[in-house]
Coordinates of C-alpha atoms in Angstrom, one line a residue:
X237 CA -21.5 -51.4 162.4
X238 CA -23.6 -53.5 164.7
X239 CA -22.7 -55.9 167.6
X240 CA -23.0 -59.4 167.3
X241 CA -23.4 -59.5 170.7
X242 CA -26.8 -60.1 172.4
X243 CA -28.0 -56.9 173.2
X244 CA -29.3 -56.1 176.8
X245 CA -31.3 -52.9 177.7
X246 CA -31.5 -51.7 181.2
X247 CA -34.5 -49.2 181.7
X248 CA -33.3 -48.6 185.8
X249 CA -31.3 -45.8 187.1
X250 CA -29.1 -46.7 189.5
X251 CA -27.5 -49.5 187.7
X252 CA -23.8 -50.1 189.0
X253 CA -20.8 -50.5 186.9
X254 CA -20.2 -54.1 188.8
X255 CA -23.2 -55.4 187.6
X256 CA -23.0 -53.5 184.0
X257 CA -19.2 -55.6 184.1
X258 CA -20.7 -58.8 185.0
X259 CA -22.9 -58.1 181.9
X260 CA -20.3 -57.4 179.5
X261 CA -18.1 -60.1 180.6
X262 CA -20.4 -62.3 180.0
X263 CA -20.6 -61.4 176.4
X264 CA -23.4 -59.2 176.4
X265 CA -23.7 -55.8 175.0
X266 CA -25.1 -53.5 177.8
X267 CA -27.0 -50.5 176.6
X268 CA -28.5 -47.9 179.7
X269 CA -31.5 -46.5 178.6
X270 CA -31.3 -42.6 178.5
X271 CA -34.4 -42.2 180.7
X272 CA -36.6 -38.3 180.2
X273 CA -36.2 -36.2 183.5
X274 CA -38.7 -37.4 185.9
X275 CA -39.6 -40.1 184.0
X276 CA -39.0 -43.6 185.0
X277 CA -39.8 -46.8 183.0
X278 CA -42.9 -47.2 184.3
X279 CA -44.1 -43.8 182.6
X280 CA -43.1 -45.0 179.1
X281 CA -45.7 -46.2 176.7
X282 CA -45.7 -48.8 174.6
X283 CA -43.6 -47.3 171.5
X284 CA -41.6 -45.7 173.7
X285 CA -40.9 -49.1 174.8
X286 CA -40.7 -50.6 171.2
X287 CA -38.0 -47.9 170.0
X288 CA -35.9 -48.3 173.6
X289 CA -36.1 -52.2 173.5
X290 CA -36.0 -52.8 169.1
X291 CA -33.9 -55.8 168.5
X292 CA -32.7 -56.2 172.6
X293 CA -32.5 -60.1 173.5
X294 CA -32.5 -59.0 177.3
X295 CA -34.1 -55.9 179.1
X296 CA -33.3 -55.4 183.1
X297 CA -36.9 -53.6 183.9
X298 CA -38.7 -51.7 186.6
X299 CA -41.8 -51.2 187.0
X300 CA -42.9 -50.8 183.0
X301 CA -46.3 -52.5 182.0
X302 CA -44.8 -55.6 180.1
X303 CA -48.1 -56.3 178.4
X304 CA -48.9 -59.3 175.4
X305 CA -48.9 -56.3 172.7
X306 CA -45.3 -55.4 173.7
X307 CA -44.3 -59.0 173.4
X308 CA -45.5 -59.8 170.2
X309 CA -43.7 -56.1 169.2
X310 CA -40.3 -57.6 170.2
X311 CA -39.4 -60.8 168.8
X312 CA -35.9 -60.7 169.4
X313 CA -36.9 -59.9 173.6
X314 CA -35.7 -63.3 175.2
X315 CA -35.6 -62.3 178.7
X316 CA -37.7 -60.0 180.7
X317 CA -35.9 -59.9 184.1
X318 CA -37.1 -57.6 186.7
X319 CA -35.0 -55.4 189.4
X320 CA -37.4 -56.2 192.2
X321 CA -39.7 -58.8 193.1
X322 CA -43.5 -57.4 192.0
X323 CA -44.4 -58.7 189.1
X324 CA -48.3 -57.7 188.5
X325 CA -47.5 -55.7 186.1
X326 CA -46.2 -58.8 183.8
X327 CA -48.4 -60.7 181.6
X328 CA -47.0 -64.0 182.8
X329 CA -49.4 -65.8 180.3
X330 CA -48.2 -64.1 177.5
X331 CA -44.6 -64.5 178.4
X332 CA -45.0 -67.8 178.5
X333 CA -47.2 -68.1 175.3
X334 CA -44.7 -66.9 173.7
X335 CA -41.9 -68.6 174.5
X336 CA -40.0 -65.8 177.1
X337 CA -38.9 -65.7 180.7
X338 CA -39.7 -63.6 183.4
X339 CA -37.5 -63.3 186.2
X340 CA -37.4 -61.4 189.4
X341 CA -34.3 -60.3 191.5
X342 CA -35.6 -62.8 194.9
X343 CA -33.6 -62.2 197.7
X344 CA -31.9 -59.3 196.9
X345 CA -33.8 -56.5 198.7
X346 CA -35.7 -58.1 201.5
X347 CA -33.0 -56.8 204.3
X348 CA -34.0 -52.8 202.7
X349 CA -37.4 -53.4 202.8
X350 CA -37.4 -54.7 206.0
X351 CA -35.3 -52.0 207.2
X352 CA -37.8 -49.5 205.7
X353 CA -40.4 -51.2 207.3
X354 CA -39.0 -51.0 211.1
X355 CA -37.7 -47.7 210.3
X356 CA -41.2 -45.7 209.6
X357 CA -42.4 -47.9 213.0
X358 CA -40.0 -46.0 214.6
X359 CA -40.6 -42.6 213.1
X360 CA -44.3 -43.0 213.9
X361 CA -43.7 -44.2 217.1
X362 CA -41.3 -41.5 218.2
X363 CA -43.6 -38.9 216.0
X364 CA -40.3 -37.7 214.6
X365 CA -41.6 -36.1 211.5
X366 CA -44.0 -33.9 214.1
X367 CA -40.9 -33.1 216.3
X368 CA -39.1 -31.4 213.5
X369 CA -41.8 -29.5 212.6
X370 CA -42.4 -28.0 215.8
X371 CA -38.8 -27.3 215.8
X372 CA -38.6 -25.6 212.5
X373 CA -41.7 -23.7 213.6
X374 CA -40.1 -22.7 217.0
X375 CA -42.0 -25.3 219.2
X376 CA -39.3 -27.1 221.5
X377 CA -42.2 -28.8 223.5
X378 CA -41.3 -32.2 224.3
X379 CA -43.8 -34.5 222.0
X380 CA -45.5 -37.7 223.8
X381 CA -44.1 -40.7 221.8
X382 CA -44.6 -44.3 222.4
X383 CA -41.8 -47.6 222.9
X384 CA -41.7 -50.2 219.7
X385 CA -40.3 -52.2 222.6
X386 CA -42.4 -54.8 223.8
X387 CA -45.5 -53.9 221.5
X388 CA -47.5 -56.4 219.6
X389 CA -46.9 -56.4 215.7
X390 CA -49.0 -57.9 213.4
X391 CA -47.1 -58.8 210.3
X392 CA -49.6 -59.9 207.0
X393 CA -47.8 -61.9 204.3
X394 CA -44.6 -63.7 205.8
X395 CA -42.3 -64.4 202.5
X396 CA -38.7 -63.2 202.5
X397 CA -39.4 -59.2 203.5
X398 CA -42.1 -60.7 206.3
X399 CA -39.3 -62.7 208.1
X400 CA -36.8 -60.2 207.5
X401 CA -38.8 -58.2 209.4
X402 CA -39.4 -61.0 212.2
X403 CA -36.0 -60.9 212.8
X404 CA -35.5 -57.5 213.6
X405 CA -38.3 -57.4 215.5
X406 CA -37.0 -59.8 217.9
X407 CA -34.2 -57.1 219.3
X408 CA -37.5 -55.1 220.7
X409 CA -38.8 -58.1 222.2
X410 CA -42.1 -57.5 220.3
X411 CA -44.9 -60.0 220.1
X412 CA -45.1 -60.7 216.6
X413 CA -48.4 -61.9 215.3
X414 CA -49.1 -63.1 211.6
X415 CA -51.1 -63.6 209.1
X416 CA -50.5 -65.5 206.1
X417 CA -52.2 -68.0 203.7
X418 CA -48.9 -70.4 204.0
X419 CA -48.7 -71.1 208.0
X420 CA -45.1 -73.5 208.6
X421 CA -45.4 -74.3 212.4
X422 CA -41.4 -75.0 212.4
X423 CA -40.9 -71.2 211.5
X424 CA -43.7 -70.6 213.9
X425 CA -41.5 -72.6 216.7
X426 CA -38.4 -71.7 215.7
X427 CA -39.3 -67.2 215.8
X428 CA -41.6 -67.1 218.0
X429 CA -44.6 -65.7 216.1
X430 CA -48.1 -67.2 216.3
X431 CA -50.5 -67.5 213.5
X432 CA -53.7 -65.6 213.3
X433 CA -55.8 -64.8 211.1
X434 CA -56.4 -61.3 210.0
X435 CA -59.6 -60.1 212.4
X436 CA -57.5 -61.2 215.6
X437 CA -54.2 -59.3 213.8
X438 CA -55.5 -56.0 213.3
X439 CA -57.3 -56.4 216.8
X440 CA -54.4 -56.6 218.9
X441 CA -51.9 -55.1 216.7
X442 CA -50.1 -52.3 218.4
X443 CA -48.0 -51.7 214.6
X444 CA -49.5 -53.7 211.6
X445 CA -47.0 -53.8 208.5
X446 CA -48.0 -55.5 204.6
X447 CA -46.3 -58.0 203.3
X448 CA -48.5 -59.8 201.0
X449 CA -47.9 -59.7 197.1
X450 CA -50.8 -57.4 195.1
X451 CA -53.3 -60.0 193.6
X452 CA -57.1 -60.3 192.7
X453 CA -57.8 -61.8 196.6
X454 CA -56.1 -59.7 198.1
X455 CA -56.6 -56.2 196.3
X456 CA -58.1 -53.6 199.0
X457 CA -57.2 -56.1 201.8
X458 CA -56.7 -53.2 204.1
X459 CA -60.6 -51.2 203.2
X460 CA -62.7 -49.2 206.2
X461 CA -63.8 -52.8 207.4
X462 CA -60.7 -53.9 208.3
X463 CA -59.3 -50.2 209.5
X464 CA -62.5 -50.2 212.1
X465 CA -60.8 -53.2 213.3
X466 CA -57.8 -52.1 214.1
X467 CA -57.0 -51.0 217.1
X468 CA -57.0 -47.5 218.3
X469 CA -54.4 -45.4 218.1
X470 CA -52.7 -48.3 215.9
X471 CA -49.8 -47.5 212.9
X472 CA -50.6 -49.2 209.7
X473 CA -46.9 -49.6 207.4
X474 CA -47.4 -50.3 203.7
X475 CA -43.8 -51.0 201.8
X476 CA -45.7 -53.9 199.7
X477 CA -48.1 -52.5 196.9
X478 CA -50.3 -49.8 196.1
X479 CA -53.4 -51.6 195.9
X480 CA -53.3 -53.3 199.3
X481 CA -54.4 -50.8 201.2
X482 CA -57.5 -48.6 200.3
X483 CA -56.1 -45.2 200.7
X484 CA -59.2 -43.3 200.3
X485 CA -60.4 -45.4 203.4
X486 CA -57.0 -45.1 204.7
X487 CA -57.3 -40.8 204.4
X488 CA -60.7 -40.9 206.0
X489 CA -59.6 -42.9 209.4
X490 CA -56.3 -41.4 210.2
X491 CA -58.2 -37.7 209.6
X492 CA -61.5 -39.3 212.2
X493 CA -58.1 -39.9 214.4
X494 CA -58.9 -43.6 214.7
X495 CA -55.0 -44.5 213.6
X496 CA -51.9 -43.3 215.2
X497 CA -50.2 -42.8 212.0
X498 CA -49.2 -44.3 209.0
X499 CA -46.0 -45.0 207.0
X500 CA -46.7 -45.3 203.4
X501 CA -43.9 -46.3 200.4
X502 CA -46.2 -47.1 197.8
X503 CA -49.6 -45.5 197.0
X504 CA -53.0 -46.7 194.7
X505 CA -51.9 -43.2 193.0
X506 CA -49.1 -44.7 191.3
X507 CA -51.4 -47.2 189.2
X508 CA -54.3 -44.7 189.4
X509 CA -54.3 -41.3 188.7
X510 CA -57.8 -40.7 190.1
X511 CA -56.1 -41.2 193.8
X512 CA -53.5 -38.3 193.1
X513 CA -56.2 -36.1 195.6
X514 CA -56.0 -38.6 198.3
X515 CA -52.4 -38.8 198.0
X516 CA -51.7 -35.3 198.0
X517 CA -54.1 -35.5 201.4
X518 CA -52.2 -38.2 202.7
X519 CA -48.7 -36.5 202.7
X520 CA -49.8 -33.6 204.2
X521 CA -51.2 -35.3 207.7
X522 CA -48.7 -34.8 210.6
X523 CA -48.7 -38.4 211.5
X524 CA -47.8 -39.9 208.1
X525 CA -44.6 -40.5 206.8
X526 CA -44.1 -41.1 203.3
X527 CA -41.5 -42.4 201.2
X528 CA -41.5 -42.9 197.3
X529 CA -41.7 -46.8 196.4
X530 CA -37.9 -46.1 197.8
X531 CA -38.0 -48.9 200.4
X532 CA -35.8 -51.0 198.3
X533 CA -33.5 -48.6 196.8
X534 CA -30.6 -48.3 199.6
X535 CA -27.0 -48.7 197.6
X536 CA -26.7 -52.1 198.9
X537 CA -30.2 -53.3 197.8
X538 CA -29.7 -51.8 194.5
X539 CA -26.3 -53.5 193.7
X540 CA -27.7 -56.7 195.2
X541 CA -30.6 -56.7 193.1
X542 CA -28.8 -55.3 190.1
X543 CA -26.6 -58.6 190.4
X544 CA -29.3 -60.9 190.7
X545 CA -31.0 -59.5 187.7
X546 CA -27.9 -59.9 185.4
X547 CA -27.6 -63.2 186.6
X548 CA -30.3 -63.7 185.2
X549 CA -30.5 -62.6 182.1
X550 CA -27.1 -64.3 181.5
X551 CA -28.2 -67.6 182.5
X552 CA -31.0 -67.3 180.0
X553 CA -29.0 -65.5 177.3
X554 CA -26.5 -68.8 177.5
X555 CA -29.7 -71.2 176.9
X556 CA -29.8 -72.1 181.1
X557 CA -31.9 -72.0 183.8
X558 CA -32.0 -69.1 186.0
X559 CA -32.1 -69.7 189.9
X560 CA -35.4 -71.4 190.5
X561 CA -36.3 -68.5 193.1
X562 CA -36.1 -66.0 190.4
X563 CA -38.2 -68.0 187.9
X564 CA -41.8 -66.8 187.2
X565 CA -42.4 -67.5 183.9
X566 CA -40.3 -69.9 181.5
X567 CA -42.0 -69.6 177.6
X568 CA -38.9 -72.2 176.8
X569 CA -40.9 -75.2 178.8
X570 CA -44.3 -74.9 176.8
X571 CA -45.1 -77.5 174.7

């Protein structure tokens, strides 16, 4: 016999039994999708999709292609609400179009991120990942690392990671510079960071760390032009998007030894297959350290976001709004 409840499909590991409870107490039927090994939602095509999601009024997504022909394939979908805060892979127009919402989990893991962020400074700085290496090999020689303290960071897109990560910043008594399309003097008064745009950034930057959301303007942001810029011996972090940074430009500098290092969470080979090479280059470089899009998914992050997701879908489930921060798309408004 089927539910007469509104069904709601979560396509995310990690998903706590809090936030599953908050779900069924608010008269939803939860369903967990039973992912393949090594697959995660983002590897599923379309029917995959269409025979997980059949007849589901709510789906709690990660980074699956939500695309106009999947839509139009789910009538019943109501809510598409995202456990993270990238949405590029959304066809907001079509969403909208046709009559859905789209929702993202904002605020939920900006203090991971940010955490993520300082934390590969660190490692870089200390070259910790090269340390251990020598150790394992047998090499107890004392590596020559360098203070976080008192450097100059340049921080590029300053939303609710970018200040997370001003604010950590200001226990090393770092210079922050930043670049961002959206200057607010009071925030610039108020933290202490000046605004500059991005030549003068990756200039003086002893760290530089992405913040900036993937879109059309700012796709490749970081290509050979603007890594010729930086300045020697510089770390570059990436915990935004693969797609910010040109990675094949990227490989080519830090193996010239222009960079000091990078730490990398996300990579163009997770949209790409053609940069699987470059990748595969990437991770093996002694001054790298990777990490697999895992910036956000601490415990606490994950629960946070989990919640904010639900909220979500329950708010739009019961014919309300969802928190206005959350909001991307609303299909309900047109017309």
């Amino acid at each position: 016999m089927s539910s007469s409840l509104p069904r709601v499909v979560v396509t995310q590991r990690f998903f706590d039994d809090r936030s599953i409870g908050f779900l069924r107490a608010n008269g939803c039927e939860v369903e967990i999708a039973q992912l393949p090994p090594g697959r995660a939602d983002g590897d599923l095509d379309q029917a995959e999709l269409e025979a997980l999601l059949a007849g589901a009024a709510g789906w709690v997504v990660g980074h699956a292609r939500v695309t106009r022909e999947l839509l139009q394939a789910l009538p019943a979908l109501r809510v598409i609400s995202r456990r993270g805060v990238g949405y590029e892979r959304v066809d907001l127009a079509a969403a909208r179009d046709l009559g859905r919402v789209v929702a993202i989990a904002a605020g939920g893991n900006d203090a991971s991120v940010a955490d993520h962020a300082l934390g590969m400074m660190l490692a870089l700085a200390r070259r910790l990942r090269e340390s251990q290496a020598d150790m394992q090999a047998g090499r107890w020689a004392i590596l020559m690392g360098s203070d976080l303290y008192q450097k100059t960071v340049g921080v590029i897109g300053l939303g609710r990671i970018g200040k997370s990560l001003v604010r950590r910043l200001s226990g090393f008594d770092a210079e922050v510079l930043v670049h961002t399309t959206r200057p607010d003097a009071a925030y610039a008064e108020a933290s202490g960071v000046t605004y500059v745009g991005l030549p003068e950034l990756l200039e003086r930057s002893d760290h530089v760390s992405i913040h900036a959301p993937l879109t059309a303007q700012t796709r490749f942001l970081i290509d050979a032009a603007a890594l010729v810029r930086m300045k020697p011996g510089a770390f570059l972090i990436n915990t935004a998007r693969g797609g910010l940074v040109q990675d094949a430009d990227l490989l080519a500098a830090l193996q010239a030894g222009r960079l000091g290092g990078a730490g990398l969470d996300v990579f163009m080979s997770e949209s790409d297959p053609t940069f699987a090479e470059v990748t595969k280059q990437l991770l093996a470089l002694p001054n790298v350290v990777a990490t697999p899009h895992a910036g956000a998914s601490s415990r606490e992050g994950l629960d946070r976001t989990n919640m904010i997701a639900s909220q979500s879908v329950v708010a739009v489930l019961r014919g309300e709004d969802p928190a206005p921060e959350c909001v991307v798309a609303d299909g309900r408004r047109s017309g």
